[in-house]
CSV table of C-alpha atoms in Angstrom, one decimal:
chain,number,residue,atom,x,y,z
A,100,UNK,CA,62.5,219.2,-132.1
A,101,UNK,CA,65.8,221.6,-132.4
A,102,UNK,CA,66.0,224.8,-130.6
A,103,UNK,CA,65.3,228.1,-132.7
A,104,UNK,CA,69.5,228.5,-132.7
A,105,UNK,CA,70.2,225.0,-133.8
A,106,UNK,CA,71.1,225.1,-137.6
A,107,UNK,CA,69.0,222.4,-138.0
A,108,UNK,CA,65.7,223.9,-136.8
A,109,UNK,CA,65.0,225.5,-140.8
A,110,UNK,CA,65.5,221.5,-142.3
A,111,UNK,CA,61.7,220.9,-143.9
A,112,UNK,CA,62.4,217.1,-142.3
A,113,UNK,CA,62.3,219.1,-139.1
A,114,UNK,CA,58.8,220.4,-139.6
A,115,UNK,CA,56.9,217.4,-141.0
A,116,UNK,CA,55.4,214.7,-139.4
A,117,UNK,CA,53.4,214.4,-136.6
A,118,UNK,CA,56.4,212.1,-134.6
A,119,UNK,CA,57.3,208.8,-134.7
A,120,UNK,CA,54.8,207.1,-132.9
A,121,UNK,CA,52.3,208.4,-135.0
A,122,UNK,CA,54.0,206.9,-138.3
A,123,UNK,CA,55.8,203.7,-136.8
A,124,UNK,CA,53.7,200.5,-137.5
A,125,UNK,CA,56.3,197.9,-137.2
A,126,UNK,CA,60.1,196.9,-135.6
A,127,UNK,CA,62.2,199.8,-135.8
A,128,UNK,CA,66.1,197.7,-136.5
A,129,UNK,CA,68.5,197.4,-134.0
A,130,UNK,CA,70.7,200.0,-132.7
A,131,UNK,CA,74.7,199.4,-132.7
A,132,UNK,CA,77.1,200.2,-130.6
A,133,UNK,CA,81.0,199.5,-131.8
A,134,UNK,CA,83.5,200.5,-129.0
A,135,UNK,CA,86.9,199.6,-131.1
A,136,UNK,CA,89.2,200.8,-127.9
A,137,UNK,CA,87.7,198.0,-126.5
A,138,UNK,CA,87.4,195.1,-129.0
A,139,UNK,CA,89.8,193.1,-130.8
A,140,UNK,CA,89.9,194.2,-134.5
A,141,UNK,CA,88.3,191.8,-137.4
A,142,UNK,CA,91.2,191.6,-139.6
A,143,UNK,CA,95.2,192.3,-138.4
A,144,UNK,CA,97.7,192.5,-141.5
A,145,UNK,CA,101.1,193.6,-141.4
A,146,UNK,CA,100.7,196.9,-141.4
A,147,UNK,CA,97.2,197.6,-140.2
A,148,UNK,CA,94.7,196.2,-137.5
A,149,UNK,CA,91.2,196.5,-139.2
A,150,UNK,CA,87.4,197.0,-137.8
A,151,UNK,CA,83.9,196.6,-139.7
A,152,UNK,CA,80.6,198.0,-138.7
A,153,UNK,CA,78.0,197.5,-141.0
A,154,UNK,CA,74.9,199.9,-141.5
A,155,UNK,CA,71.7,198.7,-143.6
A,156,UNK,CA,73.7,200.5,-146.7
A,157,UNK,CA,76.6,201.0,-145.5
A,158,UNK,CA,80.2,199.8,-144.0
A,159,UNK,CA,82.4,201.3,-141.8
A,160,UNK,CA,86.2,200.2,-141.6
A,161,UNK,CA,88.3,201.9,-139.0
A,162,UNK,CA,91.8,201.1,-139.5
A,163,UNK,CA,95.1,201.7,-137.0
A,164,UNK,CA,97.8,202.0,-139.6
A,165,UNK,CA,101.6,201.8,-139.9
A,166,UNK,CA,103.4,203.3,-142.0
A,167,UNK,CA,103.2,201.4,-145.3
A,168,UNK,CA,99.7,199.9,-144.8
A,169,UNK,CA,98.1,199.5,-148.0
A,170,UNK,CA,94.3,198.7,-149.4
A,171,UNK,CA,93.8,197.7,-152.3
A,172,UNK,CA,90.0,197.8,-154.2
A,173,UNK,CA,89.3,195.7,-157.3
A,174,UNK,CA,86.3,196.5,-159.2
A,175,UNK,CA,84.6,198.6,-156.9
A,176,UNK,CA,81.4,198.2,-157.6
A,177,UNK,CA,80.4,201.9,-156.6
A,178,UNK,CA,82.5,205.3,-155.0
A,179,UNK,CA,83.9,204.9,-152.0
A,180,UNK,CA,85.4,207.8,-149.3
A,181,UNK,CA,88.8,207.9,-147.8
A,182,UNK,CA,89.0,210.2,-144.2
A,183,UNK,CA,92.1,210.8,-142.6
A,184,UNK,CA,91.4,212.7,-139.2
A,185,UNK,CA,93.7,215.3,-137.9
A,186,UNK,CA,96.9,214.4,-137.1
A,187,UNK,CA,96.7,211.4,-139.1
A,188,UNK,CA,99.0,210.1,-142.2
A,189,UNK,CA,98.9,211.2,-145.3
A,190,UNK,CA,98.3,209.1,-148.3
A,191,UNK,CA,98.5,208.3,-152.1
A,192,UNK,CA,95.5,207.5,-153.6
A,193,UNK,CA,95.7,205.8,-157.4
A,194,UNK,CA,92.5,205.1,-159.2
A,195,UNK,CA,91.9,204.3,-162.9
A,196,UNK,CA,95.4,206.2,-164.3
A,197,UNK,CA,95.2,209.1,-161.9
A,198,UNK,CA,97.3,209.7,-159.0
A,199,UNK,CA,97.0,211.8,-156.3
A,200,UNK,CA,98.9,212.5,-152.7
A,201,UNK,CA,96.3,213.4,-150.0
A,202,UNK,CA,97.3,215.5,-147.0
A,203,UNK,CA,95.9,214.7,-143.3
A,204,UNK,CA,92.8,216.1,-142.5
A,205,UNK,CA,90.5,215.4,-145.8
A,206,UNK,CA,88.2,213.5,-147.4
A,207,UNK,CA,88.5,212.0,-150.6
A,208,UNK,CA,86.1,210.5,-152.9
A,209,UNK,CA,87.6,207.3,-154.3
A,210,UNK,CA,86.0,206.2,-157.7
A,211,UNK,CA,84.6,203.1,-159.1
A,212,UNK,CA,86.7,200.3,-160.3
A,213,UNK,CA,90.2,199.1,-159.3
A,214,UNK,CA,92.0,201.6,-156.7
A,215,UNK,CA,95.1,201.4,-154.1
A,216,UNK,CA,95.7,203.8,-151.1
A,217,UNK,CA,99.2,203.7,-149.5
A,218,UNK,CA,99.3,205.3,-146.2
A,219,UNK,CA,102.5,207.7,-145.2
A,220,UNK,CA,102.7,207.5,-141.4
A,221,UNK,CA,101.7,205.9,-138.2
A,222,UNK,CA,97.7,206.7,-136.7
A,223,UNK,CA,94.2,206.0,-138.1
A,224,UNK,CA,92.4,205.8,-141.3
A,225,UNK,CA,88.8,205.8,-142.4
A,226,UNK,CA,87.1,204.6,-145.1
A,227,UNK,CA,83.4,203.7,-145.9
A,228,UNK,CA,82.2,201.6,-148.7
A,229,UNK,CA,78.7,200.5,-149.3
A,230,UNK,CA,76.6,197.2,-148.3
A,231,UNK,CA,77.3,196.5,-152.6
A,232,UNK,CA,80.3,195.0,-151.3
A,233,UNK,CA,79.9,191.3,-150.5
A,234,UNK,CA,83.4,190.9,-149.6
A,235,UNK,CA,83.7,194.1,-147.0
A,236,UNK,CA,80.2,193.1,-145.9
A,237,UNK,CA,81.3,189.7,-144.7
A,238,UNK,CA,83.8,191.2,-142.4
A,239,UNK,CA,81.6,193.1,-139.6
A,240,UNK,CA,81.4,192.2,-136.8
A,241,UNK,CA,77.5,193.8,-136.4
A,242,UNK,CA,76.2,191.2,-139.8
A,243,UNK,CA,73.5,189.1,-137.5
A,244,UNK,CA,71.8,192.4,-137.0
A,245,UNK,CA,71.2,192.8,-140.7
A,246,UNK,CA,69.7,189.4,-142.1
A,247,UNK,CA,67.2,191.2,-144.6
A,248,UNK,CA,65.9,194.1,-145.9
A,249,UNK,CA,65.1,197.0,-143.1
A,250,UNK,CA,62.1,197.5,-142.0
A,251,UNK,CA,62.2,201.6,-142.9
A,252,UNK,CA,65.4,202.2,-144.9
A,253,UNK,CA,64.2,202.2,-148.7
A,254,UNK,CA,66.2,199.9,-151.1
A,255,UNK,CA,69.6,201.6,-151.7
A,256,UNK,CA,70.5,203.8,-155.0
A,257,UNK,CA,73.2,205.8,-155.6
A,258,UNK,CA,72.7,209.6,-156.4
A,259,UNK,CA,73.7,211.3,-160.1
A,260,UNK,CA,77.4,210.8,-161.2
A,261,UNK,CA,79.1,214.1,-162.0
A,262,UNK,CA,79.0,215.8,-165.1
A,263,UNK,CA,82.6,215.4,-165.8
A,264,UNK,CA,82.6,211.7,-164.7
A,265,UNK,CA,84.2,209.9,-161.8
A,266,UNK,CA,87.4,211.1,-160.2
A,267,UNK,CA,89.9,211.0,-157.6
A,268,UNK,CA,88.0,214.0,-155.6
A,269,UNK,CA,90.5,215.4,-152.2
A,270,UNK,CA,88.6,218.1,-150.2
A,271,UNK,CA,90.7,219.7,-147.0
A,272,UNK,CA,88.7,219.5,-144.1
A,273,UNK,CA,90.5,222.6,-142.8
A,274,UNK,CA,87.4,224.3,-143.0
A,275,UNK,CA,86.4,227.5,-141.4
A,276,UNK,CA,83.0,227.5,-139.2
A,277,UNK,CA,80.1,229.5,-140.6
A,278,UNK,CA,77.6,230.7,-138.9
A,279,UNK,CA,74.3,229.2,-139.7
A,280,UNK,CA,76.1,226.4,-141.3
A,281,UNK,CA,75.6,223.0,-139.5
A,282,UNK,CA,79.6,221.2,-139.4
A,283,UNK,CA,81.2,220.3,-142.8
A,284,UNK,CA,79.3,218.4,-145.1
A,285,UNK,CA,80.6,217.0,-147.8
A,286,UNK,CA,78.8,214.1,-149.8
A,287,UNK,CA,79.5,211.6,-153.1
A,288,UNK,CA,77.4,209.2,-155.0
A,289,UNK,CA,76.9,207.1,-151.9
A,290,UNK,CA,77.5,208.6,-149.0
A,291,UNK,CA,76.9,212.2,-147.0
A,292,UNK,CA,79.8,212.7,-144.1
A,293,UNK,CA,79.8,215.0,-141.7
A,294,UNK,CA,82.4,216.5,-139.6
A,295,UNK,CA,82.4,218.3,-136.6
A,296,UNK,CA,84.8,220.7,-135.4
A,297,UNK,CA,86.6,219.6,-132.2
A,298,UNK,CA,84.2,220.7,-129.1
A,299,UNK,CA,84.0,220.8,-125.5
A,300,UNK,CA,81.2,218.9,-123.4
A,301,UNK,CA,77.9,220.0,-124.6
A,302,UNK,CA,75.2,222.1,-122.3
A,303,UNK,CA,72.9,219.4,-120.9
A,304,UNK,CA,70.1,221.7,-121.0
A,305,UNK,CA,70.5,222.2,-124.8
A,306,UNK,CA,70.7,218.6,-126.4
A,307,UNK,CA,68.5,218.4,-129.5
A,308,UNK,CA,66.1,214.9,-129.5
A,309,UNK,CA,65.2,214.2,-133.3
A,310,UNK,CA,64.5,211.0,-135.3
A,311,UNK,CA,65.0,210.4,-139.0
A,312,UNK,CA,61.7,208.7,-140.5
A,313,UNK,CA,63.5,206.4,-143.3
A,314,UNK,CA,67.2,206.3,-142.9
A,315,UNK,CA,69.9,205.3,-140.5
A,316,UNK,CA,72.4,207.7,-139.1
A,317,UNK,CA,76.3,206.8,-137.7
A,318,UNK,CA,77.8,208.5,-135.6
A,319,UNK,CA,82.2,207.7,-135.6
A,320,UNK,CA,83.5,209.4,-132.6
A,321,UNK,CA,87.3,210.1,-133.8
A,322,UNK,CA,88.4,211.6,-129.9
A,323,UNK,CA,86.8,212.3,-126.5
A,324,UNK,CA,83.7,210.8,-125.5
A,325,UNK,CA,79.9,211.1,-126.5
A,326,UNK,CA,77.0,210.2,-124.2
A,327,UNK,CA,74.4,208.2,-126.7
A,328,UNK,CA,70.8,209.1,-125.8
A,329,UNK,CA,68.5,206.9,-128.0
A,330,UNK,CA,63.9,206.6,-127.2
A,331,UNK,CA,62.2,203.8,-129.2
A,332,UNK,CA,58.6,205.2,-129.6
A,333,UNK,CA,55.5,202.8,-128.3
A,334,UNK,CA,54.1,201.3,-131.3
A,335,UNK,CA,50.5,199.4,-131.5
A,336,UNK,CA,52.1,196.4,-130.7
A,337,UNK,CA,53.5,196.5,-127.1
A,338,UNK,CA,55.8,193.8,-128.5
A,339,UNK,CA,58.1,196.5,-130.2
A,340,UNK,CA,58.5,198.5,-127.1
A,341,UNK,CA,62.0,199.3,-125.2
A,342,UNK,CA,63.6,200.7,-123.1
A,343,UNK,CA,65.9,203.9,-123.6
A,344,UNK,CA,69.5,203.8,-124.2
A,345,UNK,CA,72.0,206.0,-122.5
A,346,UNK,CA,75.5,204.7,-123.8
A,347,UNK,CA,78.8,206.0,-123.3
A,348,UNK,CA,80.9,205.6,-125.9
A,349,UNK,CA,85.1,206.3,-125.7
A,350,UNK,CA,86.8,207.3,-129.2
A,351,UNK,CA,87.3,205.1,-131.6
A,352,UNK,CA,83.8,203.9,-131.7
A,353,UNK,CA,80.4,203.9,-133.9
A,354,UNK,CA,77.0,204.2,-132.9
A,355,UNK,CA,74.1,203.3,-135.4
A,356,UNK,CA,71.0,204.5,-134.9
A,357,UNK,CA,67.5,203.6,-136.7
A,358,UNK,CA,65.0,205.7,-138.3
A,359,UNK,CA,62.2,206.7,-135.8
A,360,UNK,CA,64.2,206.5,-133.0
A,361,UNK,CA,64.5,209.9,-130.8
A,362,UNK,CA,68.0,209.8,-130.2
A,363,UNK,CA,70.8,213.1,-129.2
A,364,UNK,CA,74.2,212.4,-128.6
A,365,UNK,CA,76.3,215.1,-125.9
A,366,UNK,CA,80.2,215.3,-126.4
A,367,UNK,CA,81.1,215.2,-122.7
A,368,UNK,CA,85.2,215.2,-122.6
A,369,UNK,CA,86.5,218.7,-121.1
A,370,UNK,CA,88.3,219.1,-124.1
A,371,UNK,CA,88.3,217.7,-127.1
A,372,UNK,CA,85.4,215.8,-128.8
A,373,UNK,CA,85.4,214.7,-132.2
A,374,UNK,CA,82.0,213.5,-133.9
A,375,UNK,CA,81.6,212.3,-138.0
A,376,UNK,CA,78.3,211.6,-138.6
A,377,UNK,CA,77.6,209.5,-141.6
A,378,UNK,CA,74.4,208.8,-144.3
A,379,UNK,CA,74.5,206.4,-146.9
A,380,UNK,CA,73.1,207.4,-149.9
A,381,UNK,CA,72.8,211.5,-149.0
A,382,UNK,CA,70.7,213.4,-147.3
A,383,UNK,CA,68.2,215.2,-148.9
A,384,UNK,CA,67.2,217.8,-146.4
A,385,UNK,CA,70.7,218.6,-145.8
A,386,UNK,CA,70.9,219.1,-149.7
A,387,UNK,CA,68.4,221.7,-149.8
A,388,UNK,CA,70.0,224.0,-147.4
A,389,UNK,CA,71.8,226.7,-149.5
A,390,UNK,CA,75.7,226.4,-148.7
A,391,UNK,CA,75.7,223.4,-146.3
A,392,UNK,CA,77.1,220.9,-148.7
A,393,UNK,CA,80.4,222.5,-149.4
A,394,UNK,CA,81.2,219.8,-152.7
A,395,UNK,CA,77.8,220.2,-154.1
A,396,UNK,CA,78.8,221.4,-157.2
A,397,UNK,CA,81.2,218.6,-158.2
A,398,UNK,CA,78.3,216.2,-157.2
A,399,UNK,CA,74.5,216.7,-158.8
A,400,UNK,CA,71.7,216.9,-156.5
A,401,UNK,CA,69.3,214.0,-156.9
């Protein structure tokens, strides 16, 4: 599935299972594919223009900001993450009596309960909050392809709070590269995000086809441009048979992909491509590699 240089190849996911077909018995979910460079945005407030792509678990709000732009969380049912991207504003972040100012280029872990970010500066913001949310929920623009529970995605649950409780948690994402280590994870009680550095266009000849059995992955392409290569395996049933997607997707966008789909996705600007891919809860097999989750000892392991 990887080659023998790909971080990934040593993953114990990457070794069991005979393949998708062999295990896929019914509809797979719909893939989704959110170009925001080319859409109007759900919700436009004074100081922001806002966009919402939902997962089974999981919502993603990309916001264009002004200086001044403000969101505001009332009992937050669950965690939620704050990433400002490179060259991006800053912010203050108040949650539950604590107050903190975060720099560009970070993620922060937002806790339960009520919570206010105020954005410093013109650019884009991140933030992803679960499908617990009824009231985030209702605003993407993706909701018809998520009228029940998913066909492979397990029932959601959070994973262990930390031992000293829930916190405003700031992590730089000026992180050096490492070799063996696969981009910079970081993950909460909900989610697992991970950030690659900026990259060139990737070798054609070296993409790395893989599918996830029962979780969805999202792919947020912050700059450049990504070339979306998804399979849907044949099933028994000729009925859940497709045909391949090759989608090119500019930056700011999302891609969703199922579980058991072979998919690969190839940065292709001459420059600068940026990729965050995101799981909601964690990733297990990415938990298990020694070193790769560079929070894991604020957060426990499930």
């Amino acid at each position: 599935m990887y080659e023998s240089d790909d971080p990934r190849s040593r993953l114990a996911s990457a070794k069991s299972g005979a393949g998708p077909a062999a295990n896929a018995a019914a509809a797979f979910g719909n893939s989704t594919y959110a170009r925001y460079y080319a859409s109007a945005p759900q919700e436009e407030l004074a100081n922001s223009r806002n966009w919402y792509t939902r997962g089974q678990n999981f919502v993603v709000c990309y916001s264009e900001v002004d200086d001044g732009a403000v969101f505001e969380r009332r009992e937050q049912v669950d965690e939620y993450v704050l990433l400002l991207p490179e060259g991006g504003p800053a912010a203050t972040v108040e949650a539950n009596g604590e107050r903190v100012e975060v720099a560009p280029y970070s993620i922060t872990m937002v806790p339960p309960g009520d919570s206010r970010i105020m954005v410093h500066g013109a650019g884009s913001i991140v933030r992803l909050i679960t499908s617990r949310s009824q009231d985030i929920l209702a605003k993407a623009q993706n909701a018809d392809s998520y009228s029940g529970p998913h066909p492979h995605v397990p029932e959601f649950e959070p994973w262990p709070e930390p031992a000293d409780g829930y916190r405003i948690r700031s992590y730089s994402l000026d992180v050096p590269e490492e070799e063996g280590r696969f981009g910079k994870i970081f993950r909460c009680t909900t989610f697992m995000v991970n950030v690659f550095p900026s990259q060139g266009p990737r070798d054609v000849t070296r993409l790395s086809p893989h599918h996830h059995d029962d979780f969805e992955q999202c792919s947020l392409a912050l700059d450049g441009f990504y070339m979306h290569h998804l399979r849907w395996p044949w099933t028994a049933n000729q009925h859940d048979w497709r045909e391949d997607e090759h989608e090119l997707c500019l930056a700011p966008s999302v891609c969703v992909i199922p579980p058991r789909v072979i998919h690969t996705s190839a940065p292709s600007h001459a420059e600068a491509n940026v990729l965050v891919d995101i799981f909601s809860p964690p990733r297990e097999d990415f938990s298990d590699m020694p070193g790769w989750v560079l929070n894991a000892d604020d957060y426990p392991r499930k």
